[in-house]
Amino acid sequence: MSPKKPPSNIIVRPTRPEDFNAIIDMGRLIYSDLGTWSLEHLESHQHIFPQGQLVAVEQDTGKVVGSSSSLIVLWDDYHIQDTWQDFTDHGTFTNHDTQGRTLYGADVMVHPHVQGRGIGKIIYKARRELTRSLGLRRIRAGARLRNYGKFQEQMSPEEYVQKIINGDLGDPTLSFQVKQGFRIIGVVRDYLHCDEESCGHAAVIEWVNYQVAQRRDTYGRDPKFAKHRKRTMKPGSDTQEDT
Ligand SMILES: CC(C)(COP(=O)(O)OP(=O)(O)OC[C@H]1O[C@@H](n2cnc3c(N)ncnc32)[C@H](O)[C@@H]1OP(=O)(O)O)[C@@H](O)C(=O)NCCC(=O)NCCS
């Protein structure tokens, strides 16, 4: 792995079968006890929705340094409190539904040797482009509350999420997602049952594709998780920023 490579050397492209072993190895490093994609999972994703599977690759060496796994869901078929297992059909994506308008982010990861260098940001840009190119209304996902375990005696997961939104605390996953223009629309307890770091809890996050979303698509948000500030777009950016 080349730790000093700048993001300009990174491209995001659709996943190919020859990337599977690198994705599995990266997942083992990142998720260890939590478990990661198996070869059967990755083959299933590729078969069902190849467009939704992306890898970040070092252009000069061809090494896989990040990945993103997504499927399309019809949101009305689910409840906001459903688990990762429900939204991904136990990681297989056999619930992928081309009638749906929501890209569901099942996973994003960046190799630990090169985290914090802007690769996650590039992967999310590609995910937003995918969402637009497919004419989908939104991206939704469950963001693990990675640092919540350290605060579980002091506050509820909802209070923890509010502190992340307000910038009073930082979380390795949720702070990143918030910077990518995601809003929190709920908190799910027991989203990932075996995740000790988060005590199983996750924030339900959403990025809205305003090119096709209608006003009703953003009604009914829990005000608890709003920042109550004016929404603007950063010049030259496709992520929504709070000012
Ligand atoms: C979450 C993850 C994908 C982020 O990828 P990354 O390449 O490390 O992130 P980037 O370097 O692109 O960071 C993008 C932005 O998020 C911010 N960010 C990243 N990690 C952060 C942290 N721990 N706290 C606060 N902000 C953070 C960066 O500062 C950067 O902000 P900027 O736009 O102002 O420069 C990566 O850390 C990872 O693989 N984590 C483990 C797997 C995981 O939990 N995935 C999510 C499953 S829900």
Short mmCIF file of C-alpha atoms and ligand atoms in Angstrom, two decimals:
data_model
loop_
_atom_site.label_atom_id
_atom_site.label_comp_id
_atom_site.label_asym_id
_atom_site.label_seq_id
_atom_site.Cartn_x
_atom_site.Cartn_y
_atom_site.Cartn_z
CA MET A 1 0.00 0.00 0.00
CA SER A 2 1.27 3.51 -0.75
CA PRO A 3 0.28 5.67 2.21
CA LYS A 4 1.38 9.00 0.74
CA LYS A 5 -0.48 8.76 -2.58
CA PRO A 6 -2.68 11.83 -3.08
CA PRO A 7 -6.36 11.47 -4.07
CA SER A 8 -5.45 12.74 -7.60
CA ASN A 9 -4.03 9.27 -8.18
CA ILE A 10 -7.33 7.63 -7.25
CA ILE A 11 -10.13 6.67 -9.63
CA VAL A 12 -13.52 5.21 -8.75
CA ARG A 13 -14.83 2.59 -11.16
CA PRO A 14 -17.34 -0.27 -11.17
CA THR A 15 -16.19 -3.33 -9.24
CA ARG A 16 -14.87 -6.31 -11.21
CA PRO A 17 -14.64 -9.94 -10.05
CA GLU A 18 -10.84 -9.63 -9.84
CA ASP A 19 -11.33 -6.96 -7.10
CA PHE A 20 -13.23 -9.31 -4.79
CA ASN A 21 -10.25 -10.69 -2.84
CA ALA A 22 -8.93 -7.18 -2.15
CA ILE A 23 -12.37 -6.07 -0.92
CA ILE A 24 -12.62 -9.10 1.37
CA ASP A 25 -9.11 -8.51 2.80
CA MET A 26 -9.84 -4.81 3.37
CA GLY A 27 -13.11 -5.68 5.12
CA ARG A 28 -11.36 -8.14 7.44
CA LEU A 29 -8.87 -5.44 8.45
CA ILE A 30 -11.60 -2.87 9.09
CA TYR A 31 -14.42 -4.88 10.59
CA SER A 32 -12.52 -7.84 12.14
CA ASP A 33 -14.97 -9.34 14.67
CA LEU A 34 -17.99 -7.70 13.06
CA GLY A 35 -17.51 -9.78 9.90
CA THR A 36 -17.30 -8.56 6.33
CA TRP A 37 -18.37 -9.43 2.81
CA SER A 38 -17.89 -13.03 1.73
CA LEU A 39 -17.13 -14.07 -1.84
CA GLU A 40 -20.75 -15.26 -2.13
CA HIS A 41 -22.03 -11.83 -1.07
CA LEU A 42 -19.85 -10.00 -3.59
CA GLU A 43 -20.79 -12.36 -6.41
CA SER A 44 -24.45 -11.84 -5.55
CA HIS A 45 -24.09 -8.02 -5.58
CA GLN A 46 -22.29 -8.16 -8.92
CA HIS A 47 -24.94 -10.39 -10.42
CA ILE A 48 -27.89 -8.37 -9.10
CA PHE A 49 -26.76 -4.74 -9.41
CA PRO A 50 -23.27 -4.35 -10.97
CA GLN A 51 -23.69 -0.56 -11.40
CA GLY A 52 -24.10 -0.15 -7.64
CA GLN A 53 -20.76 -1.72 -6.76
CA LEU A 54 -17.77 0.62 -6.88
CA VAL A 55 -14.10 0.47 -5.99
CA ALA A 56 -11.52 3.21 -5.48
CA VAL A 57 -8.28 2.22 -7.13
CA GLU A 58 -4.76 3.65 -7.26
CA GLN A 59 -4.38 4.49 -10.92
CA ASP A 60 -0.71 3.65 -11.25
CA THR A 61 -0.64 0.40 -9.24
CA GLY A 62 -4.23 -0.78 -9.73
CA LYS A 63 -4.53 -1.46 -5.97
CA VAL A 64 -8.00 -1.33 -4.46
CA VAL A 65 -8.03 1.23 -1.62
CA GLY A 66 -11.77 1.62 -1.05
CA SER A 67 -15.16 0.21 -1.92
CA SER A 68 -18.85 1.04 -1.89
CA SER A 69 -21.71 -1.45 -1.99
CA SER A 70 -25.26 -0.29 -2.75
CA LEU A 71 -28.66 -1.54 -3.82
CA ILE A 72 -31.96 0.07 -4.74
CA VAL A 73 -34.91 -0.28 -2.38
CA LEU A 74 -38.55 0.74 -2.44
CA TRP A 75 -38.57 2.63 0.84
CA ASP A 76 -42.26 2.00 1.52
CA ASP A 77 -41.47 -1.71 1.87
CA TYR A 78 -39.43 -0.95 5.00
CA HIS A 79 -39.70 0.65 8.39
CA ILE A 80 -37.17 3.26 9.43
CA GLN A 81 -36.28 1.08 12.44
CA ASP A 82 -35.38 -1.92 10.24
CA THR A 83 -31.90 -3.39 10.56
CA TRP A 84 -28.95 -3.72 8.20
CA GLN A 85 -29.97 -7.37 7.71
CA ASP A 86 -33.45 -6.28 6.60
CA PHE A 87 -32.23 -3.60 4.18
CA THR A 88 -29.65 -5.87 2.53
CA ASP A 89 -31.43 -9.24 2.83
CA HIS A 90 -28.64 -10.49 5.06
CA GLY A 91 -25.97 -8.99 2.85
CA THR A 92 -27.10 -10.69 -0.37
CA PHE A 93 -28.99 -7.73 -1.99
CA THR A 94 -31.64 -10.14 -3.30
CA ASN A 95 -34.17 -7.52 -2.13
CA HIS A 96 -32.78 -5.08 -4.79
CA ASP A 97 -35.85 -3.50 -6.41
CA THR A 98 -35.59 -1.59 -9.68
CA GLN A 99 -39.00 0.03 -8.95
CA GLY A 100 -37.45 1.76 -5.93
CA ARG A 101 -36.26 5.40 -5.84
CA THR A 102 -33.76 5.05 -3.00
CA LEU A 103 -30.13 4.01 -3.30
CA TYR A 104 -29.37 2.17 -0.07
CA GLY A 105 -25.75 2.38 1.03
CA ALA A 106 -24.92 -1.02 2.52
CA ASP A 107 -21.25 -0.26 3.08
CA VAL A 108 -18.41 2.15 2.37
CA MET A 109 -14.86 1.47 3.40
CA VAL A 110 -11.40 2.91 2.82
CA HIS A 111 -8.25 0.90 3.48
CA PRO A 112 -6.96 1.80 6.99
CA HIS A 113 -3.51 2.74 5.57
CA VAL A 114 -5.00 5.55 3.50
CA GLN A 115 -7.98 6.74 5.55
CA GLY A 116 -8.25 10.49 6.14
CA ARG A 117 -6.83 11.45 2.73
CA GLY A 118 -10.00 12.27 0.87
CA ILE A 119 -10.70 8.85 -0.67
CA GLY A 120 -14.01 8.40 1.16
CA LYS A 121 -15.03 11.79 -0.19
CA ILE A 122 -14.27 10.70 -3.78
CA ILE A 123 -16.27 7.48 -3.28
CA TYR A 124 -19.27 9.46 -2.02
CA LYS A 125 -19.06 11.82 -4.97
CA ALA A 126 -19.28 8.76 -7.24
CA ARG A 127 -22.26 7.48 -5.23
CA ARG A 128 -24.08 10.79 -5.66
CA GLU A 129 -23.32 10.73 -9.41
CA LEU A 130 -24.70 7.19 -9.60
CA THR A 131 -27.87 8.30 -7.79
CA ARG A 132 -28.35 11.17 -10.25
CA SER A 133 -27.60 9.07 -13.32
CA LEU A 134 -30.22 6.52 -12.23
CA GLY A 135 -32.75 9.29 -11.55
CA LEU A 136 -33.13 8.18 -7.91
CA ARG A 137 -34.53 10.54 -5.29
CA ARG A 138 -32.13 9.89 -2.48
CA ILE A 139 -29.38 7.91 -0.83
CA ARG A 140 -30.16 6.44 2.55
CA ALA A 141 -28.00 4.35 4.84
CA GLY A 142 -27.46 3.39 8.44
CA ALA A 143 -24.34 5.08 9.82
CA ARG A 144 -22.83 3.14 12.72
CA LEU A 145 -22.34 5.32 15.81
CA ARG A 146 -18.75 4.16 16.03
CA ASN A 147 -17.73 6.06 19.18
CA TYR A 148 -21.02 5.74 21.04
CA GLY A 149 -19.78 2.83 23.18
CA LYS A 150 -17.43 5.25 24.95
CA PHE A 151 -20.36 7.49 25.92
CA GLN A 152 -23.10 4.95 26.59
CA GLU A 153 -23.12 5.61 30.36
CA GLN A 154 -23.41 9.37 29.84
CA MET A 155 -26.03 9.83 27.15
CA SER A 156 -28.62 8.15 24.93
CA PRO A 157 -27.76 7.41 21.28
CA GLU A 158 -30.14 10.23 20.26
CA GLU A 159 -28.28 12.74 22.46
CA TYR A 160 -24.98 11.46 21.05
CA VAL A 161 -26.21 12.04 17.49
CA GLN A 162 -27.33 15.58 18.36
CA LYS A 163 -23.84 16.30 19.69
CA ILE A 164 -22.29 15.03 16.45
CA ILE A 165 -24.62 17.21 14.38
CA ASN A 166 -23.75 20.27 16.47
CA GLY A 167 -20.03 19.49 16.31
CA ASP A 168 -19.71 19.01 20.11
CA LEU A 169 -18.40 15.47 19.55
CA GLY A 170 -16.73 13.76 16.58
CA ASP A 171 -17.48 10.28 15.33
CA PRO A 172 -15.23 8.51 12.78
CA THR A 173 -18.19 7.48 10.66
CA LEU A 174 -21.06 9.88 11.33
CA SER A 175 -18.96 13.08 11.28
CA PHE A 176 -17.66 11.97 7.89
CA GLN A 177 -21.20 11.31 6.59
CA VAL A 178 -22.45 14.69 7.84
CA LYS A 179 -19.58 16.34 5.94
CA GLN A 180 -20.73 14.51 2.81
CA GLY A 181 -24.05 16.37 2.94
CA PHE A 182 -26.09 13.73 4.77
CA ARG A 183 -28.83 14.63 7.21
CA ILE A 184 -29.89 12.47 10.08
CA ILE A 185 -33.52 11.39 9.92
CA GLY A 186 -33.61 8.94 12.79
CA VAL A 187 -31.73 6.70 15.18
CA VAL A 188 -32.09 2.93 15.08
CA ARG A 189 -31.27 0.80 18.06
CA ASP A 190 -29.99 -2.66 17.23
CA TYR A 191 -29.27 -1.83 13.56
CA LEU A 192 -26.11 -3.95 13.65
CA HIS A 193 -26.65 -6.25 16.57
CA CYS A 194 -23.04 -7.49 16.88
CA ASP A 195 -21.33 -4.07 16.62
CA GLU A 196 -19.74 -3.49 20.03
CA GLU A 197 -18.24 -0.06 19.19
CA SER A 198 -21.67 1.43 18.49
CA CYS A 199 -23.58 -0.86 20.91
CA GLY A 200 -25.48 -1.83 17.75
CA HIS A 201 -26.92 1.67 17.19
CA ALA A 202 -26.92 3.64 13.95
CA ALA A 203 -28.17 6.94 12.58
CA VAL A 204 -30.42 6.77 9.54
CA ILE A 205 -28.84 9.20 7.12
CA GLU A 206 -30.15 10.73 3.92
CA TRP A 207 -28.83 12.70 0.96
CA VAL A 208 -31.56 14.09 -1.27
CA ASN A 209 -31.19 14.38 -5.03
CA TYR A 210 -32.89 17.74 -5.50
CA GLN A 211 -32.81 17.27 -9.28
CA VAL A 212 -35.77 14.88 -8.98
CA ALA A 213 -36.97 14.93 -5.35
CA GLN A 214 -40.27 16.63 -4.63
CA ARG A 215 -41.22 18.68 -1.60
CA ARG A 216 -43.15 15.81 -0.09
CA ASP A 217 -39.97 13.70 -0.17
CA THR A 218 -38.48 15.75 2.64
CA TYR A 219 -41.58 16.28 4.78
CA GLY A 220 -41.96 14.76 8.21
CA ARG A 221 -38.32 14.83 9.27
CA ASP A 222 -37.73 14.49 13.01
CA PRO A 223 -36.86 18.09 14.06
CA LYS A 224 -34.72 16.66 16.86
CA PHE A 225 -31.95 16.03 14.35
CA ALA A 226 -32.20 19.25 12.35
CA LYS A 227 -29.61 21.96 12.60
CA HIS A 228 -32.23 24.71 12.19
CA ARG A 229 -30.03 26.68 9.86
CA LYS A 230 -30.40 27.92 6.33
CA ARG A 231 -29.40 25.35 3.70
CA THR A 232 -27.11 26.50 0.92
CA MET A 233 -24.90 24.88 -1.65
CA LYS A 234 -21.15 25.49 -1.46
CA PRO A 235 -20.02 27.04 -4.77
CA GLY A 236 -18.76 24.25 -7.03
CA SER A 237 -19.95 21.60 -4.58
CA ASP A 238 -22.70 19.01 -4.78
CA THR A 239 -22.96 18.53 -1.03
CA GLN A 240 -25.39 20.64 0.98
CA GLU A 241 -23.77 22.84 3.56
CA ASP A 242 -25.17 24.52 6.63
CA THR A 243 -24.22 28.11 7.07
C1 LIG B 1 -15.70 6.38 7.08
C2 LIG B 1 -14.61 6.26 5.99
C3 LIG B 1 -15.23 5.59 4.76
C4 LIG B 1 -14.16 7.68 5.61
O1 LIG B 1 -13.21 7.60 4.53
P1 LIG B 1 -11.88 8.50 4.54
O2 LIG B 1 -11.20 8.32 3.23
O3 LIG B 1 -11.12 8.18 5.76
O4 LIG B 1 -12.52 9.96 4.66
P2 LIG B 1 -12.00 11.29 3.92
O5 LIG B 1 -10.53 11.40 4.11
O6 LIG B 1 -12.50 11.31 2.52
O7 LIG B 1 -12.74 12.42 4.77
C5 LIG B 1 -13.76 13.24 4.23
C6 LIG B 1 -14.15 14.27 5.22
O8 LIG B 1 -14.61 13.63 6.42
C7 LIG B 1 -13.83 14.07 7.53
N1 LIG B 1 -13.58 12.99 8.46
C8 LIG B 1 -13.04 11.79 8.16
N2 LIG B 1 -12.89 11.10 9.30
C9 LIG B 1 -13.35 11.90 10.32
C10 LIG B 1 -13.41 11.80 11.74
N3 LIG B 1 -12.97 10.71 12.36
N4 LIG B 1 -13.93 12.82 12.46
C11 LIG B 1 -14.34 13.95 11.84
N5 LIG B 1 -14.27 14.13 10.50
C12 LIG B 1 -13.78 13.13 9.76
C13 LIG B 1 -12.52 14.55 6.92
O9 LIG B 1 -11.90 15.52 7.76
C14 LIG B 1 -12.97 15.14 5.61
O10 LIG B 1 -13.48 16.44 5.83
P3 LIG B 1 -13.21 17.67 4.79
O11 LIG B 1 -14.17 17.43 3.68
O12 LIG B 1 -13.55 18.89 5.59
O13 LIG B 1 -11.79 17.57 4.37
C15 LIG B 1 -13.37 5.47 6.48
O14 LIG B 1 -12.80 6.12 7.56
C16 LIG B 1 -13.65 4.01 6.81
O15 LIG B 1 -13.44 3.13 5.98
N6 LIG B 1 -14.09 3.73 8.04
C17 LIG B 1 -14.34 2.35 8.49
C18 LIG B 1 -15.52 1.71 7.80
C19 LIG B 1 -16.83 2.36 8.16
O16 LIG B 1 -17.14 2.58 9.34
N7 LIG B 1 -17.63 2.65 7.12
C20 LIG B 1 -18.94 3.24 7.29
C21 LIG B 1 -19.96 2.17 7.57
S1 LIG B 1 -21.49 2.90 8.11
#
